Amino acid sequence: MTQSTRETERKYEVPDTGGFPTLAALSREGKGADGKNKTKGKSKDKGKKRARAESPGLSLVDGGAHDLDAVYYDTDDLRLARSAATLRRRTGGPDAGWHLKLPLPGDDRDEIRAPLQDGVPERLRELALSRTRGARLQPVVRIRSRRSVRDLVDADGTVLAEVALDCVDADSLRPEGGHASWAELEVELAAGHGDPALLDRVESALGAEGFTRSGSASKLARALSDTAADAAGDSGAKSAPRTASGPRPGTAGAEFHAYFTEQVRALVDLDPAVRRGLPDSVHRMRVACRRLRSCLRSYRSLVDREVTDPVRADLRWLGGELGAERDQEVLAQRLREGVDRLPGELVLGPVSARLQAWDVTKAAEARERSLAALSSPRYVALLDTLDRIVADPPLRAGASKKAAKALPKALGKEFDRLADRVDRALRTPAGPERDAALHEARKKAKRLRYAAEAARPALGKPAKRLSKSVKSVQKALGDHHDGVVARDALRRHAVAAHAAGEPGFTWGLLYGREQAAAEAREESLPELWRAAARARPRKA
């Protein structure tokens, strides 16, 4: 069994004077030079400045001391450390056990905990798979810390943050490693009480006492560096491995590489969230797959297709496996909302109960499909291939052209493909054939939108304008397609209800509403498309 928490913390170097900070500047907040409370209303800033002036100062309260003993695990080539993740088995302190820490933007990290046991818990091994790729996990560093804790509290005694001074001894467990000692200060926001802006205030107070931000993202990163182990580059960078000499800045290849690298990182980072079933994680990971596919397809003139075409096929497979779960989420929510909007007297029979039973079964099947894909050898091989492309992009000669010239040309081609699909769909008579044609146009709209996103750093406002206008078309086409899927599901529910002797009135009513909404979306499409056409990329 595992538990997860979100931690927000910063680390600091301890000055030569040593000792615990007083944070005197925080204790004086809200008071003037004479020690009296400031009056409100004298500042033109009615936001943060006034809030601080009206609040009493903060203080430190002794939180005790702990002896912590942690053994950190990683692969032989330090794949966790290279992605700013850590896995440790720690004894001592209030949270003894196994801890897997995964990086998030800013100062945040997800920490997943498991009870103490001899070997690495299988659940934590699974959550680390997108980084380890199944390589053997072994002890790499032992870190022992003498921790002194102070709680940062407000006037009511509410704990806002924990300030911990650690005296650290690190021993490498790798053949070439040695020993290192240092002192560091950690400031971690209290769960449920901390305000992220508080960290800035604490940092300012610490700066006045000689404390400076640490250059290491974690104790492990510093230990690997200071014990002369094979450290992970810049001690906590979140990027995938890269070659020393990448594409020349300002070229089309450089823009392609930057966007591709960003999406590979997103794919790796979202893997644990999908395994844990976190909200919106499947959707976001599926979008990362689509963005990678679109990047490889739209800018295929820049890369060696013998290398990238098989990758596109694997990304399409992964997106499809994840899509079953995401599509069920969207469809079930749409049908439930349709029922909820109906007056009670129009809901005849066990409509909600039938929807719930159907969703439980389908969602479980789709969930198994997603997890099976993430545990498959094909998925692990895909991640390895993506890393190789990031480290050594298979760029063709055209990638050396200036981005401002090459990217608009690629976007123009994608735009023309979308225009052809939209025109074809609008000429097709209403019915299943038009529905299919609109769905194909939707897929082309997504591709163009993601291609414009990739080009935005180089092309600026024109790419932003194109992405925004195409997104409107894509949304309308997406709503239309979701309606097509919903009508099919409603028809099947109506058939099943009829076979069970239940009223079919409500199912038919919902079907009719979806049909009317689809017709309205089709009527709005020409105007949306004319607006998008005005944003067509111009040749450089």
Short mmCIF file of N, CA, C and O in Angstrom, two decimals, residues 39-95:
data_model
loop_
_atom_site.label_atom_id
_atom_site.label_comp_id
_atom_site.label_asym_id
_atom_site.label_seq_id
_atom_site.Cartn_x
_atom_site.Cartn_y
_atom_site.Cartn_z
N THR A 39 -0.76 50.63 10.80
CA THR A 39 -2.15 50.84 10.44
C THR A 39 -2.34 50.54 8.98
O THR A 39 -1.44 50.73 8.18
N LYS A 40 -3.51 50.10 8.64
CA LYS A 40 -3.76 49.74 7.25
C LYS A 40 -4.23 50.95 6.45
O LYS A 40 -4.69 51.95 6.99
N GLY A 41 -4.13 50.84 5.15
CA GLY A 41 -4.66 51.86 4.27
C GLY A 41 -3.67 52.89 3.82
O GLY A 41 -4.01 53.80 3.08
N LYS A 42 -2.39 52.81 4.25
CA LYS A 42 -1.42 53.81 3.86
C LYS A 42 -0.67 53.45 2.59
O LYS A 42 0.08 54.24 2.07
N SER A 43 -0.86 52.23 2.12
CA SER A 43 -0.17 51.80 0.91
C SER A 43 -1.13 51.82 -0.25
O SER A 43 -2.30 51.45 -0.11
N LYS A 44 -0.66 52.27 -1.41
CA LYS A 44 -1.50 52.23 -2.60
C LYS A 44 -1.72 50.82 -3.06
O LYS A 44 -2.67 50.53 -3.79
N ASP A 45 -0.82 49.91 -2.70
CA ASP A 45 -0.96 48.51 -3.09
C ASP A 45 -1.95 47.85 -2.16
O ASP A 45 -1.70 47.69 -0.97
N LYS A 46 -3.10 47.49 -2.69
CA LYS A 46 -4.15 46.90 -1.86
C LYS A 46 -4.09 45.38 -1.83
O LYS A 46 -5.02 44.73 -1.41
N GLY A 47 -2.99 44.83 -2.34
CA GLY A 47 -2.84 43.38 -2.39
C GLY A 47 -1.94 42.86 -1.30
O GLY A 47 -2.23 42.98 -0.11
N LYS A 48 -0.78 42.32 -1.75
CA LYS A 48 0.10 41.62 -0.83
C LYS A 48 0.65 42.53 0.27
O LYS A 48 0.77 42.13 1.41
N LYS A 49 1.01 43.78 -0.07
CA LYS A 49 1.61 44.66 0.93
C LYS A 49 0.67 44.92 2.08
O LYS A 49 1.05 44.89 3.25
N ARG A 50 -0.59 45.19 1.78
CA ARG A 50 -1.54 45.47 2.84
C ARG A 50 -1.78 44.23 3.68
O ARG A 50 -1.87 44.29 4.91
N ALA A 51 -1.87 43.06 3.00
CA ALA A 51 -2.13 41.81 3.74
C ALA A 51 -1.01 41.54 4.74
O ALA A 51 -1.24 41.11 5.86
N ARG A 52 0.21 41.84 4.33
CA ARG A 52 1.33 41.60 5.23
C ARG A 52 1.31 42.59 6.39
O ARG A 52 1.62 42.25 7.52
N ALA A 53 0.97 43.85 6.10
CA ALA A 53 0.98 44.87 7.13
C ALA A 53 -0.07 44.59 8.19
O ALA A 53 0.10 44.92 9.35
N GLU A 54 -1.18 43.98 7.79
CA GLU A 54 -2.26 43.72 8.73
C GLU A 54 -2.05 42.42 9.51
O GLU A 54 -2.76 42.17 10.47
N SER A 55 -1.13 41.57 9.08
CA SER A 55 -0.94 40.28 9.75
C SER A 55 0.20 40.37 10.76
O SER A 55 1.19 41.05 10.53
N PRO A 56 0.06 39.67 11.88
CA PRO A 56 1.13 39.68 12.87
C PRO A 56 2.32 38.90 12.36
O PRO A 56 2.23 38.14 11.40
N GLY A 57 3.47 39.07 13.02
CA GLY A 57 4.67 38.38 12.60
C GLY A 57 4.61 36.90 12.85
O GLY A 57 3.74 36.38 13.57
N LEU A 58 5.57 36.19 12.26
CA LEU A 58 5.66 34.75 12.41
C LEU A 58 6.80 34.42 13.37
O LEU A 58 7.69 35.23 13.62
N SER A 59 6.77 33.21 13.90
CA SER A 59 7.80 32.81 14.85
C SER A 59 8.17 31.36 14.67
O SER A 59 7.42 30.58 14.06
N LEU A 60 9.33 30.99 15.22
CA LEU A 60 9.81 29.61 15.16
C LEU A 60 9.57 28.91 16.49
O LEU A 60 9.82 29.48 17.56
N VAL A 61 9.10 27.66 16.40
CA VAL A 61 8.84 26.84 17.59
C VAL A 61 9.64 25.55 17.45
O VAL A 61 9.66 24.93 16.38
N ASP A 62 10.29 25.15 18.54
CA ASP A 62 11.11 23.95 18.52
C ASP A 62 10.28 22.73 18.14
O ASP A 62 9.23 22.46 18.74
N GLY A 63 10.76 22.00 17.14
CA GLY A 63 10.06 20.80 16.68
C GLY A 63 10.82 19.52 16.95
O GLY A 63 10.44 18.45 16.46
N GLY A 64 11.90 19.59 17.71
CA GLY A 64 12.63 18.38 18.08
C GLY A 64 13.77 18.07 17.13
O GLY A 64 14.11 18.85 16.23
N ALA A 65 14.36 16.90 17.34
CA ALA A 65 15.50 16.46 16.53
C ALA A 65 15.33 14.99 16.17
O ALA A 65 14.68 14.22 16.90
N HIS A 66 15.91 14.60 15.03
CA HIS A 66 15.79 13.22 14.54
C HIS A 66 17.11 12.78 13.94
O HIS A 66 17.84 13.58 13.34
N ASP A 67 17.40 11.50 14.08
CA ASP A 67 18.51 10.87 13.38
C ASP A 67 17.95 10.08 12.21
O ASP A 67 17.18 9.13 12.40
N LEU A 68 18.30 10.48 10.99
CA LEU A 68 17.76 9.88 9.78
C LEU A 68 18.85 9.08 9.07
O LEU A 68 19.98 9.54 8.96
N ASP A 69 18.48 7.91 8.59
CA ASP A 69 19.43 7.04 7.88
C ASP A 69 18.75 6.56 6.60
O ASP A 69 17.77 5.80 6.66
N ALA A 70 19.25 7.03 5.47
CA ALA A 70 18.59 6.72 4.19
C ALA A 70 19.58 6.11 3.21
O ALA A 70 20.71 6.57 3.07
N VAL A 71 19.13 5.04 2.54
CA VAL A 71 19.89 4.44 1.44
C VAL A 71 19.14 4.75 0.15
O VAL A 71 17.95 4.43 0.02
N TYR A 72 19.84 5.38 -0.78
CA TYR A 72 19.23 5.77 -2.05
C TYR A 72 19.51 4.72 -3.11
O TYR A 72 20.64 4.22 -3.22
N TYR A 73 18.48 4.41 -3.90
CA TYR A 73 18.56 3.39 -4.95
C TYR A 73 18.46 4.05 -6.32
O TYR A 73 17.73 5.02 -6.51
N ASP A 74 19.21 3.48 -7.26
CA ASP A 74 19.16 3.98 -8.64
C ASP A 74 19.70 2.89 -9.55
O ASP A 74 20.18 1.86 -9.07
N THR A 75 19.62 3.12 -10.84
CA THR A 75 20.20 2.18 -11.80
C THR A 75 21.70 2.40 -11.86
O THR A 75 22.22 3.39 -11.34
N ASP A 76 22.39 1.51 -12.51
CA ASP A 76 23.85 1.62 -12.60
C ASP A 76 24.27 2.92 -13.28
O ASP A 76 25.29 3.51 -12.93
N ASP A 77 23.48 3.38 -14.26
CA ASP A 77 23.82 4.63 -14.96
C ASP A 77 23.01 5.82 -14.44
O ASP A 77 22.89 6.84 -15.11
N LEU A 78 22.42 5.67 -13.24
CA LEU A 78 21.78 6.77 -12.53
C LEU A 78 20.63 7.41 -13.31
O LEU A 78 20.53 8.63 -13.44
N ARG A 79 19.74 6.60 -13.81
CA ARG A 79 18.63 7.13 -14.61
C ARG A 79 17.65 7.95 -13.78
O ARG A 79 17.06 8.91 -14.30
N LEU A 80 17.44 7.58 -12.52
CA LEU A 80 16.55 8.38 -11.69
C LEU A 80 17.17 9.74 -11.40
O LEU A 80 16.51 10.77 -11.53
N ALA A 81 18.42 9.74 -11.00
CA ALA A 81 19.08 11.01 -10.68
C ALA A 81 19.13 11.93 -11.89
O ALA A 81 18.96 13.15 -11.76
N ARG A 82 19.33 11.36 -13.08
CA ARG A 82 19.39 12.18 -14.29
C ARG A 82 18.07 12.83 -14.63
O ARG A 82 18.02 13.80 -15.39
N SER A 83 16.99 12.31 -14.10
CA SER A 83 15.67 12.90 -14.35
C SER A 83 15.14 13.61 -13.11
O SER A 83 13.95 13.90 -13.02
N ALA A 84 16.01 13.88 -12.14
CA ALA A 84 15.67 14.62 -10.92
C ALA A 84 14.70 13.87 -10.02
O ALA A 84 14.01 14.47 -9.22
N ALA A 85 14.65 12.54 -10.14
CA ALA A 85 13.82 11.72 -9.27
C ALA A 85 14.72 11.01 -8.26
O ALA A 85 15.91 10.80 -8.51
N THR A 86 14.16 10.65 -7.10
CA THR A 86 14.93 9.92 -6.09
C THR A 86 14.08 8.80 -5.50
O THR A 86 12.86 8.92 -5.38
N LEU A 87 14.77 7.72 -5.12
CA LEU A 87 14.13 6.58 -4.46
C LEU A 87 15.00 6.20 -3.27
O LEU A 87 16.20 5.94 -3.44
N ARG A 88 14.41 6.20 -2.10
CA ARG A 88 15.21 5.92 -0.90
C ARG A 88 14.45 5.03 0.08
O ARG A 88 13.21 5.01 0.09
N ARG A 89 15.22 4.34 0.92
CA ARG A 89 14.69 3.60 2.06
C ARG A 89 15.24 4.28 3.30
O ARG A 89 16.44 4.26 3.54
N ARG A 90 14.34 4.89 4.10
CA ARG A 90 14.82 5.69 5.22
C ARG A 90 14.24 5.20 6.53
O ARG A 90 13.04 4.87 6.62
N THR A 91 15.09 5.16 7.54
CA THR A 91 14.67 4.86 8.90
C THR A 91 14.92 6.09 9.77
O THR A 91 15.76 6.94 9.46
N GLY A 92 14.17 6.17 10.87
CA GLY A 92 14.26 7.33 11.73
C GLY A 92 13.29 8.40 11.30
O GLY A 92 12.89 8.49 10.13
N GLY A 93 12.87 9.23 12.25
CA GLY A 93 11.94 10.30 11.92
C GLY A 93 10.51 9.82 11.85
O GLY A 93 10.22 8.61 11.92
N PRO A 94 9.57 10.74 11.67
CA PRO A 94 8.14 10.38 11.68
C PRO A 94 7.65 9.71 10.40
O PRO A 94 6.54 9.20 10.38
N ASP A 95 8.44 9.73 9.33
CA ASP A 95 7.98 9.18 8.05
C ASP A 95 8.90 8.07 7.53
O ASP A 95 9.17 7.99 6.33
#
